[in-house]
XYZ file of C-alpha atoms in Angstrom:
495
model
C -8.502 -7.573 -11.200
C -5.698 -6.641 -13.664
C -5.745 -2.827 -12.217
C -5.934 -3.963 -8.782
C -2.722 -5.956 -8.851
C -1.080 -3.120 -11.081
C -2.251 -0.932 -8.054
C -0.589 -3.723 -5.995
C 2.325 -3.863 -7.026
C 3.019 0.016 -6.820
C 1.544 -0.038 -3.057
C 4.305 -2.431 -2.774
C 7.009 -1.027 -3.937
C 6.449 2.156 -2.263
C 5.107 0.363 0.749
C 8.436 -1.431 1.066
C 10.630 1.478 0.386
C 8.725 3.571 3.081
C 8.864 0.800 5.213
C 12.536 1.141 4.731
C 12.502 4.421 5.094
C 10.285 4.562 8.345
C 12.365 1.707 9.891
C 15.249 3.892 9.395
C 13.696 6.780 10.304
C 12.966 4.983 13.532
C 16.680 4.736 14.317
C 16.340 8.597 14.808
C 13.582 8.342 17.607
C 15.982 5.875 19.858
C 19.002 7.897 18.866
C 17.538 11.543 19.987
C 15.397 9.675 22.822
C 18.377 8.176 24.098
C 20.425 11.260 23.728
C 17.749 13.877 24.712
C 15.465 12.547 27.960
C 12.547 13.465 28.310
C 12.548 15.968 31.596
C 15.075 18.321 29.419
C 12.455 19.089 26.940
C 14.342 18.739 23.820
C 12.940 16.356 22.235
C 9.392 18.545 22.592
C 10.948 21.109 20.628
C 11.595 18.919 17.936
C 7.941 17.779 17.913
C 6.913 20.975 17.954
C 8.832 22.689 15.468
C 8.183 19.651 12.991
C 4.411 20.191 14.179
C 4.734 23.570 12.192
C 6.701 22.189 9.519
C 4.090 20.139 8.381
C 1.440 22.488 8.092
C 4.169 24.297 5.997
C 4.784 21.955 3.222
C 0.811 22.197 2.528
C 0.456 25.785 2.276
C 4.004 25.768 -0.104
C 2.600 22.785 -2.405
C -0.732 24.358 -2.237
C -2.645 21.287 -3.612
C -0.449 21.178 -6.548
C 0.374 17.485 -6.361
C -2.984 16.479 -6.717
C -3.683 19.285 -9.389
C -0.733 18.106 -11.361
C -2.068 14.714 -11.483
C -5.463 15.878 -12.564
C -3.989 17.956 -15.400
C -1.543 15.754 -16.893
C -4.806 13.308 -17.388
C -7.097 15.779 -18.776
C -7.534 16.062 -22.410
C -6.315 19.063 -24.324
C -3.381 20.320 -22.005
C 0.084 19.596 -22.944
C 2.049 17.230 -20.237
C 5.360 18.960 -20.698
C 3.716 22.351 -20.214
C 1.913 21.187 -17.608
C 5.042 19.524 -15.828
C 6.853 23.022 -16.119
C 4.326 25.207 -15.418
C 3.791 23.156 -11.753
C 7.633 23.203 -11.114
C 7.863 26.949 -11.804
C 4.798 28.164 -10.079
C 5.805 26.002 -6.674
C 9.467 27.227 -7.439
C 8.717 31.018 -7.523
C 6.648 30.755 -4.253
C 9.035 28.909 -2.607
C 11.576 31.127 -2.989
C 9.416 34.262 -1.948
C 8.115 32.750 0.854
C 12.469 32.225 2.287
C 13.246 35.572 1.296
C 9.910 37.201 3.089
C 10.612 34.944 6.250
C 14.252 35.395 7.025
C 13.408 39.291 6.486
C 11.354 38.952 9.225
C 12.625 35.960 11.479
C 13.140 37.821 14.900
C 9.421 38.313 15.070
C 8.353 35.010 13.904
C 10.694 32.929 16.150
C 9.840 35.260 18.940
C 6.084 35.058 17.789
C 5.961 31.050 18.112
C 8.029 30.891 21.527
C 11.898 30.510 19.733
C 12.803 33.760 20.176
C 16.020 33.195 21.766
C 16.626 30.249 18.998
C 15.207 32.240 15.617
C 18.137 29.609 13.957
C 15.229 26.955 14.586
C 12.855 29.107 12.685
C 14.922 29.969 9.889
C 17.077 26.627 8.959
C 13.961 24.561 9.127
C 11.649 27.136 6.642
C 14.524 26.881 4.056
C 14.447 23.147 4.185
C 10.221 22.556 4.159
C 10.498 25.650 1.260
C 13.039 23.114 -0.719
C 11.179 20.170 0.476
C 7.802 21.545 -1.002
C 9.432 22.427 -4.262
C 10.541 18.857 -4.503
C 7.085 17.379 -3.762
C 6.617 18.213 -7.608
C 9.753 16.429 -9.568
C 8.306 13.440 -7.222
C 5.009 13.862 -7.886
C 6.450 13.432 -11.543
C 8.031 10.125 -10.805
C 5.076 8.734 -9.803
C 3.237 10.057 -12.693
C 5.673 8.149 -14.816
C 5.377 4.867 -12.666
C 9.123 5.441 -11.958
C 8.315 3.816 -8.049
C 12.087 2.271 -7.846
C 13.687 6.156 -8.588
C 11.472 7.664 -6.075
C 11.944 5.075 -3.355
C 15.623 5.057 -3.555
C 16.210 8.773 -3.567
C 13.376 8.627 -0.390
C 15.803 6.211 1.590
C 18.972 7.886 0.657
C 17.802 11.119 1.883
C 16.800 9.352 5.020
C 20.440 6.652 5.358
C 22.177 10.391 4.998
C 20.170 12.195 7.640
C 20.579 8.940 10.111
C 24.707 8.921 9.619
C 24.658 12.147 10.246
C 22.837 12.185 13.528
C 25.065 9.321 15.029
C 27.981 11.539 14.041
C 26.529 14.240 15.575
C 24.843 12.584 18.822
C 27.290 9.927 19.637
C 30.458 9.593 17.511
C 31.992 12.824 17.895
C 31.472 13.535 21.662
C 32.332 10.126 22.259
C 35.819 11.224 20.653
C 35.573 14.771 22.055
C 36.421 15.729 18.742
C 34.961 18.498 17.237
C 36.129 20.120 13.642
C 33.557 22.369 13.160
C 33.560 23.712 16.644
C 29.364 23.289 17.044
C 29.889 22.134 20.381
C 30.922 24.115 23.730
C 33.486 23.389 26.061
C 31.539 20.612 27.602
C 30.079 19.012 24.519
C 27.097 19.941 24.794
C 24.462 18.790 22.246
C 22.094 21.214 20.634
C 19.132 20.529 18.997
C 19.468 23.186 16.203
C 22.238 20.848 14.817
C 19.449 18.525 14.566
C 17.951 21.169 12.189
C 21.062 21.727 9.888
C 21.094 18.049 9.492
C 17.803 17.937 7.735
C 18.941 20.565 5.398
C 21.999 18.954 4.340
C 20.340 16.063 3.280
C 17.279 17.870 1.771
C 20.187 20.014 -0.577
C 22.013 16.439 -0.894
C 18.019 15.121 -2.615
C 17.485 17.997 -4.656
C 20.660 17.734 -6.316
C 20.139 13.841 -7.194
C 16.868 14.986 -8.674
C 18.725 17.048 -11.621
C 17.173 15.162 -14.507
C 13.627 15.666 -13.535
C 14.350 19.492 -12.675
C 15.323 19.980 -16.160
C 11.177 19.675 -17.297
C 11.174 23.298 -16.230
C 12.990 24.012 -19.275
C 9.576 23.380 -21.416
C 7.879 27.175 -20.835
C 4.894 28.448 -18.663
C 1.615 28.782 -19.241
C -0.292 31.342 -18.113
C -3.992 30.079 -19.291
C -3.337 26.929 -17.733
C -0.878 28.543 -14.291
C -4.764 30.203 -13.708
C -6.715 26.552 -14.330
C -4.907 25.222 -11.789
C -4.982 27.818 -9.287
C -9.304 27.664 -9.417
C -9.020 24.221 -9.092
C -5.937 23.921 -6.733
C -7.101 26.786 -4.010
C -10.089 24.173 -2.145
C -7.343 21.841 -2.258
C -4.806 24.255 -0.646
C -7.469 24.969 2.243
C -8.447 21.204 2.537
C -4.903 20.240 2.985
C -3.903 23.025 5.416
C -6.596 22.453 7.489
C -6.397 18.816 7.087
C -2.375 18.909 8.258
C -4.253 20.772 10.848
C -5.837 17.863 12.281
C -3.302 15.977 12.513
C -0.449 18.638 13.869
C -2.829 21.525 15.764
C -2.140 19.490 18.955
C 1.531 19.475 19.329
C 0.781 23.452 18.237
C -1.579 24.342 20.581
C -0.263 22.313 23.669
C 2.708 24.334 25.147
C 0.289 27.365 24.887
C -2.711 24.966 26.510
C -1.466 22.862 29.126
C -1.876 23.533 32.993
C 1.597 24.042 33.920
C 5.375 25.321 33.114
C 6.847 25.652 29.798
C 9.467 22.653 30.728
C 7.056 21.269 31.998
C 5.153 21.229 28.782
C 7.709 20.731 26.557
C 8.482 17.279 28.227
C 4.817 16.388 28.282
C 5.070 16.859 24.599
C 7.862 15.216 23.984
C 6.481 12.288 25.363
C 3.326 12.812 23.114
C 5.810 12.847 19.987
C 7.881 10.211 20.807
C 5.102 7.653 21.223
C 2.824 8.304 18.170
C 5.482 7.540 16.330
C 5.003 4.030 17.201
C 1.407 4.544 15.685
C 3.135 5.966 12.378
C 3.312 2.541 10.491
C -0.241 3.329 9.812
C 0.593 6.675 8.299
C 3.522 4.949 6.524
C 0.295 2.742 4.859
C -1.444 5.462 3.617
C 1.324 6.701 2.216
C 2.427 3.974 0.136
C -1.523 3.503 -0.948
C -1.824 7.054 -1.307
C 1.441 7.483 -3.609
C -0.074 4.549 -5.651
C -3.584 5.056 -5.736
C -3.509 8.773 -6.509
C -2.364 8.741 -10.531
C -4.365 5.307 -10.285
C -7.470 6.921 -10.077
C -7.155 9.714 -12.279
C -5.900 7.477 -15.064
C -8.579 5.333 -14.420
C -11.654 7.448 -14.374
C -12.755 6.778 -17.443
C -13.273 3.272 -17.091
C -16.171 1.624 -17.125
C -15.370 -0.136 -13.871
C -13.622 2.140 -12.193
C -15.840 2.757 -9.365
C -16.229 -1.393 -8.814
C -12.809 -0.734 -8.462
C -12.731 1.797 -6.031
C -14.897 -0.284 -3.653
C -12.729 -3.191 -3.726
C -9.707 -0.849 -2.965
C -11.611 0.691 0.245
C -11.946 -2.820 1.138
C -8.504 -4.209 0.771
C -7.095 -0.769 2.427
C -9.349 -1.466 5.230
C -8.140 -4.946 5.347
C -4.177 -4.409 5.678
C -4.453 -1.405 7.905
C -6.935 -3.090 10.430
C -4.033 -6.039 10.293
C -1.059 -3.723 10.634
C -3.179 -2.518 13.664
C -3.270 -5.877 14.971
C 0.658 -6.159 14.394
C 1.321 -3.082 16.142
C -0.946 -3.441 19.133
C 0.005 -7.219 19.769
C 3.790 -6.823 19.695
C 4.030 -3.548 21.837
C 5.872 -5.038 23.983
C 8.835 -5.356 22.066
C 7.990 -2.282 19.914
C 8.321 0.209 22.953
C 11.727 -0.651 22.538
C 12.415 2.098 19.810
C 11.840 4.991 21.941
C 13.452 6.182 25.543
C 12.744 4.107 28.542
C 11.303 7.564 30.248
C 8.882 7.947 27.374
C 6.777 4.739 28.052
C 4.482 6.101 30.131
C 2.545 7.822 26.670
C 2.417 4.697 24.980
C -1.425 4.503 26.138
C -1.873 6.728 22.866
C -0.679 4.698 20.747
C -4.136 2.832 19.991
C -6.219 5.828 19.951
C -3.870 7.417 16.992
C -3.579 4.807 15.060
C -7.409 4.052 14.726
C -7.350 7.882 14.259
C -5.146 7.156 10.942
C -7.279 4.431 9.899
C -10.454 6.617 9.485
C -8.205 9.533 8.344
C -6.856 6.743 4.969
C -10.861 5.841 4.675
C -11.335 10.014 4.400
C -8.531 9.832 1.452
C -10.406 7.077 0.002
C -13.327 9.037 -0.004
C -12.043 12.119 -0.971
C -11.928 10.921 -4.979
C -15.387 11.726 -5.742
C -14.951 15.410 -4.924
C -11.345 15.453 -6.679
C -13.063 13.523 -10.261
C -15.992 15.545 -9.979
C -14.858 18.952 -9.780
C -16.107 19.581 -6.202
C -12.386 20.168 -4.377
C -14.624 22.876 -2.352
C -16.262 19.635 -0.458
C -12.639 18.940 0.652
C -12.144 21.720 2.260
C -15.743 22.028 4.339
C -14.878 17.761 5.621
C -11.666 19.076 6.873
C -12.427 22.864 8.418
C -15.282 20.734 10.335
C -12.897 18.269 11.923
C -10.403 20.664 12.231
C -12.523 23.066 14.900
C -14.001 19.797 16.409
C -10.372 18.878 17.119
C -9.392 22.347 18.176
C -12.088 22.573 20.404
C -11.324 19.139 21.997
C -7.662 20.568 23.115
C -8.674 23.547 23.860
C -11.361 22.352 26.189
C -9.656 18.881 27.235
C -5.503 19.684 27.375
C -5.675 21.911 30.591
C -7.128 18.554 32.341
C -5.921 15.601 30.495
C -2.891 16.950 28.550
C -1.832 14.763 25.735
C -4.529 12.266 25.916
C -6.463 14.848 24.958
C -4.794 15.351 21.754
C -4.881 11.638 20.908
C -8.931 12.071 21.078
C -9.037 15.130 19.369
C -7.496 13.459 16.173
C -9.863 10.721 16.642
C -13.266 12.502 16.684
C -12.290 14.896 13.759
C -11.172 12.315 11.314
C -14.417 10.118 12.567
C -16.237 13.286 11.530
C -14.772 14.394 8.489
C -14.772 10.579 7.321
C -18.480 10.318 7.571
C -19.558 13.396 6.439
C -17.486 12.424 3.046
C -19.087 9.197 2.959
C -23.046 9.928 3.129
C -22.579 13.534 0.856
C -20.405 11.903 -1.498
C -22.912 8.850 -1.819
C -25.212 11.743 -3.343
C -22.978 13.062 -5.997
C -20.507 9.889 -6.730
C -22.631 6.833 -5.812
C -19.901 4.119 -5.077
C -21.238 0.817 -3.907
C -18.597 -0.227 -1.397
C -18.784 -3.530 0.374
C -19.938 -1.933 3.850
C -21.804 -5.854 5.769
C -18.000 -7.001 4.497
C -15.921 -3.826 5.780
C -17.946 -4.041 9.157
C -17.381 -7.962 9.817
C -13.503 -7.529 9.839
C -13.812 -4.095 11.852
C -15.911 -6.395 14.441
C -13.499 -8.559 14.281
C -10.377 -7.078 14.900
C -12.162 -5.065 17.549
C -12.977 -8.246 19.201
C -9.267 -9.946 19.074
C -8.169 -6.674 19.990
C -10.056 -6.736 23.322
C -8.367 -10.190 24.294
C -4.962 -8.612 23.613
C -5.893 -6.274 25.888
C -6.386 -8.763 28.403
C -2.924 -10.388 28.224
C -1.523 -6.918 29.698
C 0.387 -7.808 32.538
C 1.376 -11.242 31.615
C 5.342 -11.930 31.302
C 6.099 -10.621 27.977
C 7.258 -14.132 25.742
C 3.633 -15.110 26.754
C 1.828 -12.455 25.645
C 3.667 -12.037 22.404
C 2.493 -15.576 21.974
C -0.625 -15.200 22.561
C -1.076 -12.039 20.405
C 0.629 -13.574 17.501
C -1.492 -16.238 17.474
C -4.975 -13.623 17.477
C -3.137 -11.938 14.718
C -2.724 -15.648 12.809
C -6.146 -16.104 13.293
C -6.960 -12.673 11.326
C -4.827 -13.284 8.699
C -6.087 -17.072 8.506
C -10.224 -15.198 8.184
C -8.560 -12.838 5.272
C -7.354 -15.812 3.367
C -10.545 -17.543 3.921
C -12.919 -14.974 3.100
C -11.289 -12.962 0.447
C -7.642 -13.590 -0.462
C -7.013 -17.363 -0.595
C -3.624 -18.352 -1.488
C -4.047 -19.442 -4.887
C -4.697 -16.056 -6.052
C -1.324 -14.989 -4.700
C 0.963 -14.509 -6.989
C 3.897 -16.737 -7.959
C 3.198 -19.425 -5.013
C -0.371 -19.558 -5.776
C -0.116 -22.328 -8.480
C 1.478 -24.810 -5.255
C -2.519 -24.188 -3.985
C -5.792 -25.725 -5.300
């Protein structure tokens, strides 16, 4: 129980500070929704560009966060070499990746359908090449339970990036003052400002992470450089194709859907401004994941580590089927944080987030693969959902645009969660608590379908009502398996 509230209380404290960060980060969504409507298009450019951004940070990290943690815990290799031998491979790719892409940006922007904007193309690879080199001073943080460091540097990157959009989307036009002459005569916003912005604030991180850069400073080693590329590669194809998953929609769909390229562009927009309603449950995973991660590897060699990893499952399961509940039974109010003529997507907003549920169950899973030496298993789970989800837009967009794309996530994490559950029962038997996981899906299934009922009421009703189906899910959790004496520091007022 000792490792589970140590796990706790890292969850918590990067939980809170991506919390923060994500509420923040929210500001942006009303800000450019606000300032961008959806029949311009705009704001689809900015899903789609950051649809290829993601994929990009996985293929310039290549696996090695996960590598890193898995070598700094494995007898026989030195930390410090191993710490500098990470930060100059992902350095040296980096950095040969910008030089090979600007060489050749006119083809690429034209290639992806930014050929009259290759500035979109080029400021955003320099910024996901810097980003990706600092996934590994982070990783490093974490490795060195350092959650407080990492968290604030997260939300100053983000407080930075938000002042400088209101400067840029409000303040300034408002005054019809512009310095640096980046608007026309008419004030005109553009959304590759929106771009530059990131990359300020990117620089403005990298240079607040000095100290940690310095571990570079310990040498490279080749013997190990090769280790970790034979076990880092399945990882590198897992992730990309996992990213895949979860950004091959907003990809595919302007070359997929059944109409104009405006058109298009403002369906997608749509698409990306309402899943980011559904992104507190990727905000979740994250926190878990940035926890749990070093948690595991450190822990492997316990003798009850994989008690331990069932209970974990179970509590993930827990919290993310009530943040579900949360989300879904205060919509109302949470619409709010995008534009008025965005609503009518917000019908996705259930199917993705029980999409990101299954896809943190898949991380969950994927341990057994990782301690075992298997990373190729990664990479079969997530090629199979990946052309199940493919397939789904490809067949599916033309007719149903974006809802289409909400399903496709769903089936392939459904599929690449279950295939990593019955083949990893064979090679890394873990006995999770499936009668108890399955009551509280049931259940918040079932209160779920009687929020669904108060649609249409006036809205101070059905926020009442919902809060009090979500009150009766936590009140099950705190009679079944957390009861408030266990809590910390207000348990002891609880017999």
């Amino acid at each position: 129980m000792a490792n589970l509230k140590s796990l706790a209380k890292d969850t918590a404290i990067y939980g809170l500070s991506s919390i923060v960060a994500r509420f923040i980060n929210y500001l942006l969504v009303p800000i450019q929704t606000a300032r961008f409507a959806a029949s311009g298009g705009e704001y689809g450019v900015i899903t789609n560009v950051y649809a290829y951004v993601s994929i990009l940070v996985i293929l310039l990290t290549y696996g090695m966060e996960t590598t890193f943690f898995r070598f700094m815990n494995r007898e026989g290799e030195d930390p410090r070499r191993i710490y500098s031998t990470t930060l100059r491979m992902v350095a040296i790719t980096s950095l040969l990746s910008i030089a090979v892409v600007l060489l050749l940006l006119q083809p690429i922007a034209s290639a992806i359908g930014y050929g009259d904007h290759p500035e979109y193309v080029g400021v955003m690879y320099v910024t996901v090449a810097i980003d990706a080199f600092m996934c590994v001073p982070f990783a490093y943080l974490r490795h060195q339970h350092k959650p407080l460091k990492f968290a604030t540097l997260k939300v100053l990157n983000i407080l930075l990036n938000i002042v400088l959009n209101v400067l840029y989307l409000i303040v300034l036009p408002k005054l019809q003052w512009d310095p640096l002459g980046i608007y026309d005569d008419q004030f005109t916003l553009q959304v590759a400002f929106v771009f530059y912005i990131n990359l300020a604030c990117t620089l403005f991180t990298l240079l607040l992470l000095g100290k940690e850069l310095r571990g570079m400073g310990h040498g490279f080693d080749a013997k190990a450089c090769l280790r970790m590329l034979a076990y880092t590669w399945p990882l590198l194809v897992m992730g990309v194709v996992g990213q895949l998953n979860q950004a091959a929609s907003q990809i595919l769909f302007p070359y997929l859907y059944d109409g104009s390229v405006a058109e298009a562009r403002e369906q997608l927009g749509i698409y990306g401004a309402c899943i980011k309603i559904a992104m507190i449950m990727v905000m979740i995973t994250q926190a878990f994941r940035f926890a749990y991660e070093p948690f595991v590897f450190g822990k492997s060699k316990d003798k009850d580590s994989r008690d331990t990893y069932a209970k974990a499952m179970k509590f993930y399961l827990i919290f993310t089927l009530l943040a579900f509940l949360c989300v879904m039974g205060w919509l109302g109010t949470l619409k709010f944080i995008i534009g008025q003529s965005y609503w009518e997507g917000l019908r996705v907003v259930p199917i993705v987030m029980a999409a990101e549920i299954m896809f943190g169950v898949f991380f969950n899973l994927s341990f057994w693969y990782k301690l075992t030496d298997r990373t190729i298993w990664g990479a079969y789970f997530s090629a199979i959902g990946a052309v199940v989800l493919i397939t789904i837009d490809v067949l599916f967009i033309p007719r149903y645009g974006y809802m289409a794309c909400a399903w496709a996530g769903f089936a392939a994490y459904a599929v690449s969660m279950l295939l990593s559950y019955f083949i990893g029962q064979r090679y890394y038997k873990v006995d999770y608590p499936l009668k108890d996981i399955s009551l509280y899906v049931v259940l918040a299934f079932v209160l779920y379908g009687f929020m669904r009922a108060a649609v249409g009421w006036p809205l101070w009703a059905s926020l009442a009502f919902n809060t009090l189906l979500i009150g009766v899910f936590v009140a099950f959790i705190v009679w079944r398996d957390l009861p408030l004496r266990s809590l910390p520091v207000i348990g002891k007022y609880f017999k």
